Short mmCIF file of C-alpha atoms in Angstrom, two decimals:
data_model
loop_
_atom_site.label_atom_id
_atom_site.label_comp_id
_atom_site.label_asym_id
_atom_site.label_seq_id
_atom_site.Cartn_x
_atom_site.Cartn_y
_atom_site.Cartn_z
CA GLU U 1 128.92 120.26 98.28
CA VAL U 2 127.65 116.81 99.18
CA GLN U 3 129.36 114.12 97.12
CA LEU U 4 128.97 110.35 97.13
CA VAL U 5 131.35 108.41 94.91
CA GLU U 6 130.98 104.66 94.50
CA SER U 7 133.79 102.35 93.41
CA GLY U 8 134.71 98.69 93.33
CA GLY U 9 132.37 97.43 90.65
CA GLY U 10 133.48 95.27 87.77
CA LEU U 11 133.07 92.00 85.90
CA VAL U 12 132.89 88.85 87.99
CA GLN U 13 132.90 85.52 86.17
CA THR U 14 131.52 82.71 88.25
CA GLY U 15 132.61 79.75 86.16
CA GLY U 16 130.37 77.54 88.28
CA SER U 17 131.81 78.76 91.60
CA LEU U 18 129.50 80.14 94.31
CA ARG U 19 132.27 81.74 96.33
CA LEU U 20 132.99 84.84 94.27
CA SER U 21 133.04 88.11 96.15
CA LEU U 22 133.26 91.82 95.54
CA ARG U 23 133.49 94.80 97.88
CA LEU U 24 131.89 98.09 96.92
CA SER U 25 132.83 101.39 98.50
CA CYS U 26 131.08 104.75 98.70
CA ALA U 27 133.28 107.71 99.58
CA ALA U 28 131.41 110.61 101.16
CA SER U 29 132.44 114.25 101.31
CA GLY U 30 130.93 117.65 101.91
CA PHE U 31 129.00 116.70 105.05
CA ILE U 32 129.48 115.16 108.49
CA PHE U 33 129.24 111.51 107.44
CA SER U 34 128.83 110.19 110.98
CA ASN U 35 125.53 112.10 111.39
CA TYR U 36 123.65 110.37 108.57
CA SER U 37 122.23 106.97 107.77
CA MET U 38 123.16 105.39 104.45
CA ASN U 39 121.65 102.95 101.97
CA TRP U 40 122.54 100.79 98.99
CA VAL U 41 120.12 100.63 96.07
CA ARG U 42 120.62 98.68 92.85
CA GLN U 43 119.17 98.73 89.36
CA ALA U 44 119.42 95.79 86.99
CA PRO U 45 119.88 96.71 83.31
CA GLY U 46 116.63 98.13 81.93
CA LYS U 47 114.81 97.53 85.21
CA GLY U 48 113.55 99.56 88.14
CA LEU U 49 115.12 100.48 91.46
CA GLU U 50 115.61 97.93 94.24
CA TRP U 51 116.60 98.92 97.79
CA ILE U 52 119.02 96.38 99.24
CA SER U 53 120.44 97.64 102.54
CA TYR U 54 120.34 100.35 105.25
CA ILE U 55 122.79 101.25 108.00
CA SER U 56 122.26 103.81 110.74
CA SER U 57 124.83 106.49 111.52
CA SER U 58 126.45 104.48 114.31
CA SER U 59 125.98 101.07 112.63
CA ASP U 60 123.67 99.88 115.42
CA ILE U 61 120.70 99.35 113.08
CA ILE U 62 121.08 97.40 109.84
CA TYR U 63 118.45 96.09 107.43
CA TYR U 64 118.67 93.96 104.27
CA ALA U 65 116.37 93.00 101.45
CA ASP U 66 115.58 89.28 101.42
CA SER U 67 117.26 89.00 98.00
CA VAL U 68 120.70 89.72 99.53
CA LYS U 69 120.30 88.68 103.18
CA GLY U 70 123.01 86.24 104.20
CA ARG U 71 125.16 87.06 101.16
CA PHE U 72 125.78 90.82 101.39
CA THR U 73 127.07 92.80 104.37
CA ILE U 74 126.78 96.56 104.77
CA SER U 75 129.27 98.43 106.93
CA ARG U 76 130.72 101.88 107.38
CA ASP U 77 133.85 103.55 108.70
CA ASN U 78 132.95 106.98 110.02
CA SER U 79 136.62 107.85 110.52
CA GLU U 80 137.18 107.27 106.79
CA ASN U 81 133.84 108.79 105.65
CA SER U 82 133.13 105.58 103.79
CA LEU U 83 130.29 103.12 103.28
CA TYR U 84 130.86 99.55 102.14
CA LEU U 85 128.97 96.62 100.68
CA GLN U 86 130.63 93.23 100.90
CA MET U 87 129.03 91.01 98.29
CA ASN U 88 129.54 87.24 98.57
CA SER U 89 128.16 84.27 96.64
CA LEU U 90 127.40 86.47 93.67
CA ARG U 91 124.80 85.30 91.19
CA ASP U 92 123.89 86.34 87.67
CA ASP U 93 120.86 88.25 88.98
CA ASP U 94 123.12 90.48 91.09
CA THR U 95 124.18 92.17 87.85
CA ALA U 96 123.20 95.81 88.31
CA MET U 97 124.26 99.37 88.84
CA TYR U 98 124.79 99.85 92.56
CA TYR U 99 124.08 103.26 94.11
CA CYS U 100 124.70 104.57 97.60
CA ALA U 101 122.14 107.03 98.92
CA ARG U 102 122.14 109.23 102.02
CA GLY U 103 119.29 109.38 104.49
CA ILE U 104 118.03 112.86 105.29
CA ARG U 105 118.04 112.27 109.03
CA ASN U 106 119.31 109.44 111.17
CA ARG U 107 115.86 108.16 112.01
CA ALA U 108 114.09 104.84 111.52
CA LYS U 109 111.91 106.23 108.73
CA ASP U 110 114.49 108.09 106.75
CA PRO U 111 113.96 109.36 103.20
CA PHE U 112 116.90 109.73 100.82
CA ASP U 113 118.31 113.00 99.62
CA TYR U 114 121.65 112.55 97.82
CA TRP U 115 122.69 109.70 95.55
CA GLY U 116 126.04 108.67 94.14
CA GLN U 117 126.64 108.15 90.41
CA GLY U 118 126.73 104.37 90.76
CA THR U 119 129.17 101.53 90.14
CA LEU U 120 128.38 98.69 87.74
CA VAL U 121 128.62 95.07 88.83
CA THR U 122 128.40 92.42 86.13
CA VAL U 123 128.20 88.77 87.13
CA SER U 124 128.60 86.30 84.31
CA SER U 125 128.72 82.55 84.30
CA ASP P 1 106.41 93.60 102.08
CA ILE P 2 104.53 96.69 100.94
CA GLN P 3 103.85 96.69 97.21
CA MET P 4 103.94 100.02 95.38
CA THR P 5 101.96 100.29 92.15
CA GLN P 6 102.46 103.22 89.81
CA SER P 7 100.21 104.25 86.96
CA PRO P 8 100.52 104.74 84.16
CA SER P 9 103.72 102.83 83.39
CA SER P 10 104.35 105.29 80.57
CA LEU P 11 102.80 108.38 79.09
CA SER P 12 103.38 110.79 76.24
CA ALA P 13 102.95 114.49 76.82
CA SER P 14 103.77 117.82 75.22
CA VAL P 15 105.82 120.69 76.55
CA GLY P 16 103.56 122.80 78.73
CA ASP P 17 101.22 119.94 79.64
CA ARG P 18 100.17 119.24 83.21
CA VAL P 19 101.15 115.67 84.08
CA THR P 20 99.93 113.55 86.99
CA ILE P 21 101.39 110.21 88.08
CA THR P 22 99.73 108.06 90.71
CA CYS P 23 101.23 105.66 93.22
CA ARG P 24 99.26 103.22 95.36
CA ALA P 25 100.59 101.34 98.38
CA SER P 26 99.31 97.86 99.26
CA GLN P 27 98.79 99.03 102.86
CA GLY P 28 98.71 102.35 104.63
CA ILE P 29 102.02 104.18 104.85
CA SER P 30 100.85 107.49 106.33
CA LYS P 31 102.91 110.11 104.48
CA TYR P 32 106.16 108.13 104.28
CA LEU P 33 106.33 108.42 100.50
CA ALA P 34 109.11 109.78 98.29
CA TRP P 35 109.39 110.57 94.58
CA PHE P 36 112.51 110.31 92.40
CA GLN P 37 113.38 111.34 88.86
CA GLN P 38 115.82 109.37 86.73
CA LYS P 39 117.15 110.29 83.31
CA PRO P 40 118.77 107.69 81.01
CA GLY P 41 122.26 106.75 82.12
CA LYS P 42 122.06 108.92 85.23
CA ALA P 43 121.58 108.33 88.94
CA PRO P 44 118.15 108.95 90.44
CA LYS P 45 117.46 112.41 91.81
CA SER P 46 115.36 112.95 94.91
CA LEU P 47 112.36 115.21 94.30
CA ILE P 48 109.88 114.90 97.15
CA TYR P 49 109.66 113.25 100.58
CA ALA P 50 106.93 113.04 103.21
CA ALA P 51 104.50 112.88 100.27
CA SER P 52 104.58 116.61 99.60
CA THR P 53 107.85 118.19 100.83
CA LEU P 54 110.16 119.31 98.03
CA GLN P 55 113.81 118.49 98.35
CA SER P 56 116.11 121.49 98.42
CA GLY P 57 116.59 122.96 94.97
CA VAL P 58 113.64 121.18 93.34
CA PRO P 59 111.49 123.61 91.33
CA SER P 60 107.96 124.32 92.48
CA LYS P 61 106.47 122.96 89.25
CA PHE P 62 106.74 119.59 91.02
CA SER P 63 104.18 118.85 93.70
CA GLY P 64 103.11 115.81 95.63
CA SER P 65 100.01 114.89 97.56
CA GLY P 66 98.29 112.04 99.32
CA SER P 67 98.41 109.98 102.45
CA GLY P 68 97.56 106.46 103.51
CA THR P 69 97.58 104.40 100.32
CA ASP P 70 97.06 106.84 97.44
CA PHE P 71 99.56 109.43 96.26
CA THR P 72 100.15 111.66 93.26
CA LEU P 73 103.07 113.48 91.68
CA THR P 74 102.12 116.44 89.50
CA ILE P 75 104.30 118.42 87.11
CA SER P 76 102.44 121.65 86.49
CA SER P 77 103.97 122.59 83.14
CA LEU P 78 106.15 119.96 81.51
CA GLN P 79 109.49 121.19 80.21
CA PRO P 80 112.03 119.41 77.99
CA GLU P 81 114.26 118.63 80.98
CA ASP P 82 111.37 116.82 82.73
CA PHE P 83 111.23 113.94 80.25
CA ALA P 84 112.44 111.08 82.43
CA THR P 85 111.30 108.10 84.47
CA TYR P 86 109.70 108.79 87.84
CA TYR P 87 109.64 106.38 90.78
CA CYS P 88 107.73 106.43 94.05
CA GLN P 89 109.11 104.75 97.18
CA GLN P 90 107.67 103.96 100.58
CA TYR P 91 109.89 104.31 103.63
CA ASN P 92 107.32 103.45 106.27
CA ASN P 93 108.52 99.86 106.65
CA TYR P 94 111.60 97.84 105.80
CA PRO P 95 112.21 96.50 103.23
CA LEU P 96 111.90 99.84 101.49
CA THR P 97 110.08 99.36 98.21
CA PHE P 98 109.82 101.28 94.95
CA GLY P 99 107.09 101.50 92.39
CA GLY P 100 107.78 100.13 88.93
CA GLY P 101 108.34 103.57 87.43
CA THR P 102 106.52 105.88 85.03
CA LYS P 103 108.32 106.87 81.86
CA VAL P 104 107.33 110.35 80.68
CA GLY P 105 108.01 110.69 76.97
CA ILE P 106 107.58 113.32 74.32
CA LYS P 107 104.36 113.34 72.34
#
């Protein structure tokens, strides 16, 4: 059974600082992780879905949404069957549920099939 | 960026109704269009990709059609478990973009 389990979310209080960081993880099981591309998608409270980042199976192709480019970094460790999102310079509008989602095939135009249950990130000043 | 516009933003329907949701892309995306279902407090679930291909395990009451800029999701006979919010998404170009969602409620 394919499973994606996110972790690492929580409450981050900025207190005026722009240097606060958080690292999200997505643990994969039930499939050969190294064969599939992966994505991060977020959803602010009461809002719609926003794609934020893509990584190919071998990490050679990476894309970001403009809203996170330069602040967030996607990575993966195929030996650990894990996907990561390093989030720096967090802002109030980064408050959201963060989901990881698997690509069906490791191709440039890759639809999603499985999603994790999400991890909540709350940024408060 | 490609803008995805869904209509309606919400609708009310009865059990057994046929429901159609439309999604329009701001430029042609061939058939690189996916549909997702999300229930309150839950993660999205993938329903359809390539405009009309059902994901494994998705019942045949769901169907998708379209190509280019105009797409539809149809639920042939609405059941209680289908009351949810539905999103379209284009994956033709990065950044990937979603429609604003269509909330299907009970009449």
